Steps between C-alpha positions, in 0.01 A plus 500: 500500500782740588669436165173567318447821693857614421454426131172689489657786692794545260278448194278785620799733514663405172177493298465872578829577327558596137850350524616147455632343822685175551678352802790259509672301772870512592581255218330716238193278460163666444263487797235749391369677187221756506231520224660806335833314475323198348345725234826685420722187487256248352577249777253375758608453859462121462740501202777700667468416870807319635710579190808725477369846412825626350518213253143562381474880497842669520754285311610777260585869543338781300762458221411132454819370668480195730470603868631263767322499836821617675505808273135579559460829688165388641654192660800704620276759668323227696832363626620853588190572714428803279186595310564539125310724257566525124339564162787336305403130523291272279283198583411230248143385461388138459491549121864616504432869429696760694327749731689811630406552865524746784558284808560512875664205677466475879697239701330313783721401794433333831785610719805469277355211299369572149145366463440622146372814332204685352527657151244752369513597131325697226503462121655826373492414129264787425704739713815408311323558168395843627855570621647396167256726319583779741874452446445515126293813538772664711767419238284638217433818700865596570488795257138596561436687826123460494523128431758463779268669749216269398723198542613622842139538608427151365793363697375666817148371446640155432697510826194620689278231347753224553557611860127499555460154347768358730380696804146359477592134556767604753233674704292183480794291623567739789134530595422130481818399681414749777156341534661157499727603787193586709377140482615195697818380330763256611859625530600377154202663328557828686866494394404457134237776500730736693764464230251548219375814670845650563614428144184657361562812711854525361375466145228759563765753607667450162168547323439823694834633373395419145164670555669814634730506200215449255290772667788744466549410134127533432482835685251359749699553822384804697736693731339620823543846656420439867633600843768263635777489760849445363611322819223243455602435139862440602391285794305285253812465286724394789236257630520315167877522450638459853453121524662400167785746570548358849505142369790590271683685779460837325473832682181681389521877555256786441636855476216755491549875495340644819393815310254310281136568600332203663175509303486516119250462218551225244468126436641332810437147367691555175779686679547212741483249214776686316735517800425136591585382148835680508576379856401141420730508201783637715461225760480230231826602334696577820674224694689706760498857621201733510194636325442872558165665426548875470225765505635853448339841450613657173273805488215651701251763391210624711262220412725246324810294572730314264644184655775270377459131583797266461591140580872429524645149533841337519404216263626351175452815289435511124670569171390787275330253264298353785401849623374602156236225489417504868161670491365298206235243574624146571866612481749320727857590590566124488300329223642146525257216571708408806512856631561548871254786550131435436223737395300591193678821404171687541574676831734768370297553183189561711692731735635706211155554358337564838755773573434656159125496566567681830696767314859384553767293332728222620878496498766239569871511571690174524847350496570129464609352832439826690123547508215705361293808581142511368311824543216726395384853579136597555317822584215490754248751627533561874187375679296757689445233769846563640503358851838391616719492805787738551779262571686762699563462871527798731747359749800423279710194566803327351478171315784259413437306176695173468478319165754338269300585186595842359160573344311386809707729725435801279127433481460460877713808564280702264184383679644573845614851401164572334328425831703759690764279662876525478666190351836329479554202269754218532547181300571235766429387853862561591475865391178539701673373816788738441254793499348387830831431674615850395207634706303626201138552599214342306132480590437200276685259270354358179706189433494249215495135602706307244830683460842347424740465791297596805128469424224700665429248777866475596522879500192525725662254743813715506295817560322336794837395643604869514230550769449863399311722745285652224515229238336590167198310373605238245268443204593197290442509123491201266429425136414142598222337701442706815383187685839343436666806654268488801589134557871580474462779757303275735759224468768745618266644769522841337236765456480771235282807542334411172550316170468662157464287187668646193396678296319711760310821434568838656180468702605158637836644605327799658266277702790293633715800597202681648415193707859473627575865562158642576541779244204722422311451178303764317234450238445716200192548288567723204128537426383611845517870569509646850159435650304745711507410867146457623335550836478141619195577711287477186579127494264450793234247410697346213426127489822298468557127453846419636639173361802399709619172654766633741342568840740780593439675168127448547502680833718782371297562185163474676614747763623747238177474303277538803705801619374685192142392565491239227290186537726200444421134451766229504552205266797275576564374145400561141227235493331649805514843332334368184226338709442820703464710186274240338243537780382837370665525158776733621253765627606476867843657447651820360853356472696176550851493648647173372811321626670317214655192662253301710412135561188337347475764222748778426409861430566483125260211448236656727518828307463323166190317627347820639562684172358211297179489705435865590699715259719801561293732724640374834853635563748233611831619645795263548659505846834333446865491597584413139539831317737406220384607153397147405293466820318826430434401139373160616259674737380725218453205267292325766270805508624697801475880486806592707719382784593583858852392590582319823620607753204736485550874463175634646485822298554315171255233606224752578574704184469186289173399667365853458598511132295189414231464766375857475438456127271210581319694774475800265653729762733786427799574723448786739761761588849348464686437822877496489681190617689716745170592663396135519827413673471799731144406597623152589767650726809345340809671632862393499604532862658310788202267512609359164737206478736438210718196567675246278203267543190722540439833326187646660521808280460282191221300666308813599546652156331199341200562729485874427616570856219314680693426816214330680463245221879454480523433874222248468677323211827486695325349800327246279828414328667435836212280616486305175867441416711501818516119501485449125862380473420212735189420298694513172763263640226257604335515158827446314603216731166326439531575125175700499637696205182676387424624852858617542492686168171667594635613840817638339285675237287657774808625688639642175179684413432642843861608555484737204190670636661597833832617351750216548690410182766259631248269665291509184799390289587205726139381507484529119804272464350241736174507303692449174694204643174344623341529156811334352484224766845603631440429866865509608555839339183636663601361840845661479333841479302459824780639717511818290122521515498456878764771551328748268156427646628546857646839404172604335300398810744695722460806276121462513516489882711818503261683269192388694662604829567851364143521372335305784224754553375427151498125553232519770164375373221749468229476761203320359197726472198298598204492264149468633336264255189290485513122529423478127796729415727301735402174330564657160853601606554153643392340171728728296796394714402134473470524119839672473667233714341219299631662178851563642437870432753757629202729571449274802705738715280798410178307554635369834564857621147598393361210703720587798352853507158345547608280795404679822656249740868525596498128583374418151768723349773316690362167379507626140875571523558138392306580182711813449827309544398235250401765243833681544679170427281445193364182662143560386383145579610533864346846520166360378521216754564746783219730383251210491601410856355828631241563231378159377365496147124478499303241317 
């Protein structure tokens, strides 16, 4: 029964194909023939099954010469474990007539043992007749321009038609094999179908190249003029090229001019395709050395830039004769049938024509045995959606760059200098040590891993042995697998501040240095003019949905919103936000403040779903710590209207809310109120009550809260209560391998530290979180001592500040409310609902209930509820509340 089912299953697939298909075992004997193959060859399956296929179908070559099985390229491809595709073979029918074929041969292996192969073929007799006629037409038209153009169009149409004819059955093979893989198959069947599917995918890529070429020739390829980010295009290139370059041991480098605008207008897909084709070619023909992708600004006008793209390799190079035919279709530098380098010769031809369609032209310089430089120059309009990050720190700093590759050193130095740091470059670990032993000061070291002599790991060991009092941060860089580097570091019990995988972008370098050194980042928005500062009191009554998963950030944001009289509701993830808005079709809110990274559903996905269901009328503002250009663009693409950066700047936060929410409420701003007046009204003054230490900067913390000292004191007290013993808890979680819980706790410490003005503690917690996500428990554990020391200093600074300002830490006397029993029960139910929903408004509703309690004894009993709420233990708080006020019913 199983055999019958298998036969029916494969027959169903192959009967859907317009190609002939036969299968053979490891000895070359036929095991299967589909109906199309029977029709094309004149044999039935019963006639050919069990017989040697080569002897029946493929005993002569296309010139009529005898072809031994050992010289048969089909048989050889099966033995070599390599799929084989050709249009240069002939099969012989039962009646002895020859049939030119386009065929694909796919080997079938089980482990390392050849089981046989599957061959798919088409009769291309008619195509060859057409090609012969076309060739004749092209010869006749050599001296007639009009006739030549007609022939060229015919050739393009022929290519397009032929590509389409082959693509149709290939799509059937891919689709049917995918469906087959979803069924119950034994291991052998799955292996066969997997190989058919992968070979079909490879062949389809070739067909797509032919289609692109034919579209260009037939003038049917459109060039887009859309907004794109150059960094994203180059990231897409390196994502595709990095692995094959790494496998060959090549250094892949990207040198981009920092003066080039981030956002441009053009065809990002075709630009990436062009650079990828050049880079792929460079990797293919380079055995040792490097491949350097250069992007340089040649000219800039007000609204346009001219950019030169180049790909330089240290490969085999080319002669002048080879260069002259390089951009012709199907041309190869090596045209022998046993050539070492594969490919169709279409890639460069397509690239040349794509560049011309985009308004540029390609160039090539090459020397045999030295290498080649492929390049092109294009002019782009500058996008009006210019939102990028100023990679310029405001605190300075000196960086030591250690790399044995000349080009890599220069590129990293250029990036470091462009970001406002001072830089020194050296070419070896030994030279780096010499700088340190000569008491040269560096804030950070960017060091390559695999260098001759003393490699990066050995150099890091030597640096640690110096036991420097203010040792620089060491960032390791590698062109190879970063996981391999991490394992090597762990084996030697070493820790780097961070790891950069080459080629890295300027923004990646900035993020790493900023994380290490705590430098200040600034954002620029070339479109946004200076906005009028509004009187925040007009925000009173604005209905806000806050979507935030971090409890500390929840409390902070809710407090800030309620201070301005806004009515805030909390959702703890994107899914909950979508469900809240769905209740009344987005009519309950004037604005949504959306965190981007959350469990269950992130902010990007939630925004897309809200936009899809309810349109554009509800403003959604991103609240995020990720403010790089690509993050902002991603938020825009998801449908967000703006962003509020974390840590929160209150004035910017309120201005942003006012800008969008007031439009919805159809309110106009009243008399402008200067920021200075806002700060003055909140009583922020720099005086002896402030504390600026290495660990805690209360000036910075107060500034983020627009000088609201009462709120700041409350946050400091809450921080002390929540995190004093967090190092012990982290150690327990890491020891028990509760990695997710440990990462979440480290993330919470990181986020809350920024809001109270402590940068060093934030940086240590960020590193622990990163190690947890990478499952590097030993590395995370080694940082606990630093965390404990920094945290202890922060707590001591908090105590000092609270002692100075102790009069402001006293709780306000509770003003009793005289309420009816019905009103009391309503307040009780609000508190109970908030606790059941884990709502941070529980604290406010608890205070409202407490005002209505006229018994001091009852108030004392309710302190257990208060304590549980302060510790965010809402379940315990609800249990305690029900002890004194049992739920009715």
